[in-house]
CSV table of C-alpha atoms in Angstrom, one decimal:
chain,number,residue,atom,x,y,z
A,1,MET,CA,-37.2,-22.0,38.9
A,2,SER,CA,-33.4,-24.1,39.1
A,3,SER,CA,-32.7,-26.2,42.5
A,4,ILE,CA,-30.8,-25.5,44.7
A,5,LYS,CA,-28.6,-29.4,43.4
A,6,THR,CA,-29.4,-27.7,40.2
A,7,LEU,CA,-27.9,-24.6,40.7
A,8,HIS,CA,-25.1,-26.1,42.6
A,9,ARG,CA,-23.8,-28.5,39.7
A,10,LYS,CA,-24.3,-25.3,37.5
A,11,ARG,CA,-21.5,-23.7,39.9
A,12,GLY,CA,-19.8,-26.5,40.9
A,13,ASN,CA,-19.2,-26.7,36.1
A,14,ILE,CA,-18.3,-22.5,35.8
A,15,LEU,CA,-16.1,-23.4,39.0
A,16,ALA,CA,-14.4,-26.7,36.8
A,17,GLN,CA,-13.9,-25.2,33.8
A,18,LEU,CA,-12.1,-21.8,35.4
A,19,THR,CA,-10.2,-24.5,37.1
A,20,LYS,CA,-9.1,-25.9,34.0
A,21,LEU,CA,-8.5,-22.2,31.0
A,22,SER,CA,-6.2,-21.3,34.9
A,23,SER,CA,-4.5,-24.1,34.3
A,24,LYS,CA,-2.7,-22.9,31.3
A,25,SER,CA,-0.4,-19.6,32.1
A,26,LEU,CA,-1.5,-16.4,30.5
A,27,ASP,CA,2.3,-15.2,29.8
A,28,ASN,CA,2.6,-18.4,27.9
A,29,GLN,CA,-0.2,-18.0,25.3
A,30,SER,CA,0.3,-16.6,22.2
A,31,GLU,CA,-1.5,-13.2,20.9
A,32,PHE,CA,-4.5,-15.7,19.6
A,33,GLU,CA,-4.7,-18.0,22.6
A,34,LEU,CA,-5.0,-15.1,25.0
A,35,HIS,CA,-8.0,-13.7,22.2
A,36,THR,CA,-9.6,-17.4,22.8
A,37,THR,CA,-8.9,-17.3,26.9
A,38,LEU,CA,-10.9,-14.4,26.8
A,39,ASP,CA,-13.8,-14.8,25.2
A,40,LEU,CA,-14.3,-18.1,26.7
A,41,LEU,CA,-13.4,-15.8,30.0
A,42,TYR,CA,-16.6,-13.5,29.1
A,43,ASP,CA,-18.8,-16.8,28.3
A,44,ILE,CA,-17.8,-18.3,31.9
A,45,LYS,CA,-19.4,-14.5,33.4
A,46,GLU,CA,-22.1,-15.1,31.2
A,47,LYS,CA,-23.4,-18.2,33.0
A,48,LEU,CA,-22.3,-16.9,36.4
A,49,GLU,CA,-24.6,-13.8,35.8
A,50,ASP,CA,-27.4,-16.3,35.3
A,51,ILE,CA,-27.2,-18.4,37.8
A,52,LYS,CA,-26.4,-15.2,40.7
A,53,GLN,CA,-29.4,-14.1,39.2
A,54,ALA,CA,-31.4,-18.0,39.8
A,55,TYR,CA,-29.8,-17.5,43.3
A,56,PHE,CA,-31.0,-14.0,44.2
A,57,GLU,CA,-33.9,-15.9,43.6
A,58,ILE,CA,-34.4,-18.5,45.9
A,59,ASP,CA,-36.4,-18.5,48.8
A,60,ASN,CA,-34.6,-20.1,51.4
A,61,ASP,CA,-31.9,-17.4,52.3
A,62,LYS,CA,-29.5,-19.9,54.8
A,63,GLU,CA,-29.2,-21.5,51.7
A,64,PHE,CA,-28.0,-17.9,50.4
A,65,LYS,CA,-26.3,-16.6,52.3
A,66,ASP,CA,-24.1,-19.7,52.2
A,67,VAL,CA,-23.5,-19.6,48.6
A,68,GLU,CA,-22.9,-16.3,48.0
A,69,PRO,CA,-19.6,-15.0,49.2
A,70,ILE,CA,-18.7,-19.0,46.9
A,71,LEU,CA,-19.9,-16.7,44.5
A,72,TYR,CA,-18.6,-13.6,44.8
A,73,LYS,CA,-15.2,-15.2,44.3
A,74,ILE,CA,-15.8,-16.4,42.2
A,75,ASP,CA,-16.3,-13.0,39.7
A,76,GLU,CA,-14.0,-12.0,42.3
A,77,ASP,CA,-11.2,-14.7,39.6
A,78,ILE,CA,-12.4,-14.6,36.8
A,79,GLN,CA,-12.5,-10.7,36.8
A,80,ASP,CA,-9.0,-11.6,38.0
A,81,PHE,CA,-8.1,-14.0,35.4
A,82,GLN,CA,-9.8,-11.2,32.1
A,83,VAL,CA,-7.8,-7.3,33.9
A,84,SER,CA,-4.2,-10.1,33.4
A,85,GLY,CA,-5.3,-11.6,29.7
A,86,LYS,CA,-6.8,-8.2,29.0
A,87,LEU,CA,-3.1,-6.4,29.9
A,88,LEU,CA,-0.3,-9.0,28.4
A,89,LEU,CA,-2.6,-8.0,24.8
A,90,TYR,CA,-1.9,-4.6,25.6
A,91,LYS,CA,1.6,-5.8,25.8
A,92,PHE,CA,1.3,-7.3,22.0
A,93,THR,CA,0.0,-4.2,21.0
A,94,GLU,CA,2.2,-2.0,22.4
A,95,VAL,CA,5.3,-4.5,20.3
A,96,ASP,CA,3.0,-4.4,17.5
A,97,LYS,CA,3.1,-1.0,17.4
A,98,PHE,CA,6.6,-0.7,18.0
A,99,LYS,CA,7.4,-2.3,15.9
A,100,HIS,CA,6.0,-1.0,13.3
A,101,ASN,CA,7.4,1.8,13.5
A,102,ASN,CA,11.0,1.2,13.4
A,103,SER,CA,9.9,-0.6,9.6
A,104,SER,CA,8.4,1.8,9.0
A,105,GLU,CA,11.2,4.4,10.6
A,106,HIS,CA,13.6,1.7,8.2
A,107,ALA,CA,12.2,2.5,4.9
A,108,ASN,CA,11.3,6.8,5.2
A,109,ASN,CA,15.0,5.8,6.2
A,110,VAL,CA,16.6,3.9,3.0
A,111,ARG,CA,18.9,5.7,0.8
A,112,LEU,CA,16.9,5.6,-2.8
A,113,PRO,CA,19.2,5.9,-6.1
A,114,GLU,CA,18.7,9.5,-7.3
A,115,ILE,CA,16.6,10.3,-10.1
A,116,PRO,CA,18.8,11.5,-13.1
A,117,LEU,CA,17.7,15.0,-14.7
A,118,PRO,CA,15.7,14.1,-17.2
A,119,GLN,CA,17.4,15.9,-20.8
A,120,PHE,CA,15.5,16.8,-24.7
A,121,ASP,CA,17.3,16.8,-27.0
A,122,GLY,CA,15.0,18.2,-30.1
A,123,GLN,CA,13.5,15.5,-31.3
A,124,PHE,CA,10.0,15.4,-31.7
A,125,SER,CA,9.2,12.7,-30.9
A,126,ASN,CA,11.1,12.9,-27.4
A,127,TRP,CA,9.4,15.9,-26.1
A,128,SER,CA,6.0,14.7,-24.8
A,129,SER,CA,8.2,12.3,-22.0
A,130,PHE,CA,11.1,15.1,-21.2
A,131,LYS,CA,7.7,17.7,-20.9
A,132,ASN,CA,6.4,15.2,-18.5
A,133,GLN,CA,9.5,13.8,-16.5
A,134,PHE,CA,9.9,17.9,-16.5
A,135,HIS,CA,7.3,18.9,-14.6
A,136,ASN,CA,6.9,16.2,-12.0
A,137,LEU,CA,10.9,15.8,-10.8
A,138,ILE,CA,11.5,19.8,-11.3
A,139,GLU,CA,8.2,22.1,-11.9
A,140,ASN,CA,6.2,20.9,-9.3
A,141,ASN,CA,8.4,20.6,-6.6
A,142,PRO,CA,7.9,23.3,-4.7
A,143,LYS,CA,11.3,23.4,-2.6
A,144,LEU,CA,12.9,24.9,-5.4
A,145,SER,CA,12.7,28.1,-6.2
A,146,ASP,CA,13.0,30.0,-10.0
A,147,SER,CA,16.3,30.2,-10.5
A,148,GLN,CA,16.9,26.6,-9.5
A,149,LYS,CA,14.1,25.4,-11.4
A,150,LEU,CA,16.0,27.3,-14.7
A,151,PHE,CA,19.6,26.5,-13.5
A,152,TYR,CA,18.2,22.6,-13.9
A,153,LEU,CA,16.0,23.8,-17.4
A,154,ASN,CA,19.3,24.9,-18.4
A,155,ALA,CA,21.2,21.7,-17.8
A,156,SER,CA,18.3,19.4,-19.6
A,157,LEU,CA,18.2,21.2,-22.9
A,158,LYS,CA,20.7,19.2,-25.0
A,159,GLY,CA,21.5,19.6,-28.9
A,160,ALA,CA,19.2,20.7,-31.2
A,161,ALA,CA,16.4,22.1,-28.3
A,162,LYS,CA,19.7,24.5,-26.4
A,163,GLN,CA,19.2,27.0,-29.5
A,164,VAL,CA,15.9,27.6,-27.6
A,165,GLN,CA,18.4,29.4,-24.9
A,166,SER,CA,19.0,33.3,-24.2
A,167,SER,CA,21.5,34.8,-21.7
A,168,ASN,CA,17.9,36.9,-20.3
A,169,ASP,CA,16.3,34.1,-19.9
A,170,THR,CA,13.9,33.8,-16.9
A,171,TYR,CA,12.6,30.6,-16.1
A,172,ASP,CA,9.3,31.6,-16.3
A,173,SER,CA,10.6,32.3,-20.3
A,174,LEU,CA,12.5,29.8,-21.3
A,175,LEU,CA,10.4,26.7,-19.8
A,176,LYS,CA,7.8,28.7,-22.7
A,177,ALA,CA,10.4,28.8,-25.5
A,178,PRO,CA,10.6,24.4,-26.1
A,179,THR,CA,7.2,24.8,-25.5
A,180,LEU,CA,6.2,26.9,-28.1
A,181,ARG,CA,8.9,24.9,-31.0
A,182,TYR,CA,7.8,21.4,-30.2
A,183,GLU,CA,4.6,21.3,-28.4
A,184,ASN,CA,3.2,20.4,-32.2
A,185,THR,CA,1.2,17.3,-32.8
A,186,LYS,CA,1.1,16.8,-36.2
A,187,LEU,CA,5.7,17.0,-35.9
A,188,ILE,CA,5.1,14.3,-33.3
A,189,VAL,CA,3.8,12.1,-34.7
A,190,ASP,CA,5.3,12.7,-37.8
A,191,SER,CA,8.6,12.0,-35.9
A,192,HIS,CA,7.4,8.6,-34.1
A,193,ILE,CA,5.7,7.9,-37.7
A,194,GLN,CA,9.6,7.9,-39.1
A,195,ASN,CA,10.7,6.0,-36.3
A,196,ILE,CA,8.3,3.0,-37.5
A,197,ILE,CA,8.9,3.0,-41.0
A,198,ASN,CA,12.2,4.5,-41.0
A,199,TYR,CA,13.6,1.6,-39.3
A,200,LYS,CA,16.6,0.0,-41.1
A,201,PRO,CA,15.8,-4.1,-42.1
A,202,LEU,CA,16.7,-6.9,-40.5
A,203,LEU,CA,19.4,-8.4,-43.1
A,204,LYS,CA,19.2,-11.6,-40.7
A,205,GLU,CA,17.6,-13.5,-38.4
A,206,ASN,CA,19.0,-12.6,-34.9
A,207,PRO,CA,16.2,-12.6,-31.8
A,208,ALA,CA,18.4,-9.2,-30.5
A,209,GLU,CA,17.5,-7.0,-33.6
A,210,LEU,CA,14.5,-8.3,-33.2
A,211,ARG,CA,13.4,-8.1,-30.0
A,212,LEU,CA,15.0,-4.4,-30.2
A,213,LEU,CA,12.5,-3.6,-33.4
A,214,ILE,CA,9.1,-4.5,-31.3
A,215,ASP,CA,10.7,-2.2,-28.6
A,216,THR,CA,11.6,0.2,-30.7
A,217,LEU,CA,8.4,0.5,-32.2
A,218,GLN,CA,5.7,-0.4,-28.9
A,219,ARG,CA,7.9,2.9,-27.5
A,220,ASN,CA,6.6,4.7,-30.2
A,221,ILE,CA,3.4,3.5,-29.9
A,222,ARG,CA,2.9,3.0,-26.6
A,223,SER,CA,4.4,7.2,-27.2
A,224,LEU,CA,0.4,8.1,-29.7
A,225,GLU,CA,-1.9,6.6,-27.5
A,226,ALA,CA,-0.2,9.1,-24.5
A,227,LEU,CA,-1.7,11.7,-27.4
A,228,LYS,CA,-4.8,10.2,-27.6
A,229,PHE,CA,-4.2,7.9,-30.9
A,230,GLU,CA,-6.3,5.2,-30.7
A,231,ARG,CA,-4.4,2.0,-31.8
A,232,ASN,CA,-7.1,-0.5,-33.8
A,233,ASN,CA,-7.4,-4.1,-35.3
A,234,LEU,CA,-6.1,-2.1,-39.0
A,235,VAL,CA,-3.6,-0.7,-37.3
A,236,ASP,CA,-2.1,-4.2,-35.7
A,237,ILE,CA,-2.5,-5.4,-38.8
A,238,LEU,CA,-0.1,-2.8,-41.1
A,239,LEU,CA,2.5,-3.1,-38.0
A,240,ILE,CA,2.5,-7.0,-39.2
A,241,HIS,CA,3.0,-6.9,-42.8
A,242,LEU,CA,5.9,-3.7,-41.4
A,243,ILE,CA,7.4,-6.3,-39.0
A,244,CYS,CA,6.8,-9.1,-41.8
A,245,ALA,CA,9.5,-6.8,-44.0
A,246,LYS,CA,11.9,-5.5,-42.4
A,247,TYR,CA,12.7,-8.9,-41.2
A,248,SER,CA,11.9,-10.4,-44.5
């Protein structure tokens, strides 16, 4: 059991810590500093509880009666300090929420450029790309009626692709028509390969022309890979040979 003098010293030490902590105004503290202060207050309160328990265990009633109001005053000061700190932290939280909501609202109100309607000109090599874009923008849009989708599909078909249209088309019938004609993996693959093989030779060393050749190769290769055709070392060798042949 601790002696009265030891308990008095511990009590004085706690009071000194509390006085030092409260000397810095909570209003001027950052959110991080408030968290730190509250953590320190929690530690001080735990130490005070231990000291109170030790005082309760002493046999000298007079000593306990003298110190009891002091202990409760310290406890009360700690609680008041904690409440003030938590209120300020709450304000920080509300400000953060307000900033976040305003930021989200501002982001939602940003006017993005309109996405152009995808177009299909009847080239097999362009079919897969058009189909994916049209399905994502129009077909899968629950806000559009079939009449609106039919209008957009008619507007999307250009050149040779318009030949699949008829005056009696519904949206479903017109959607099936180009699919039946152009959903032909063999012809699509042939079209991409022809785009690569038939690319015009480069007549002179021109970085821009070489960049265009490489872009064309990569675009058609990506389309073939999207059709589940794997790229391997042999393909890379052939492509390098093809580029060299076009560039010589």
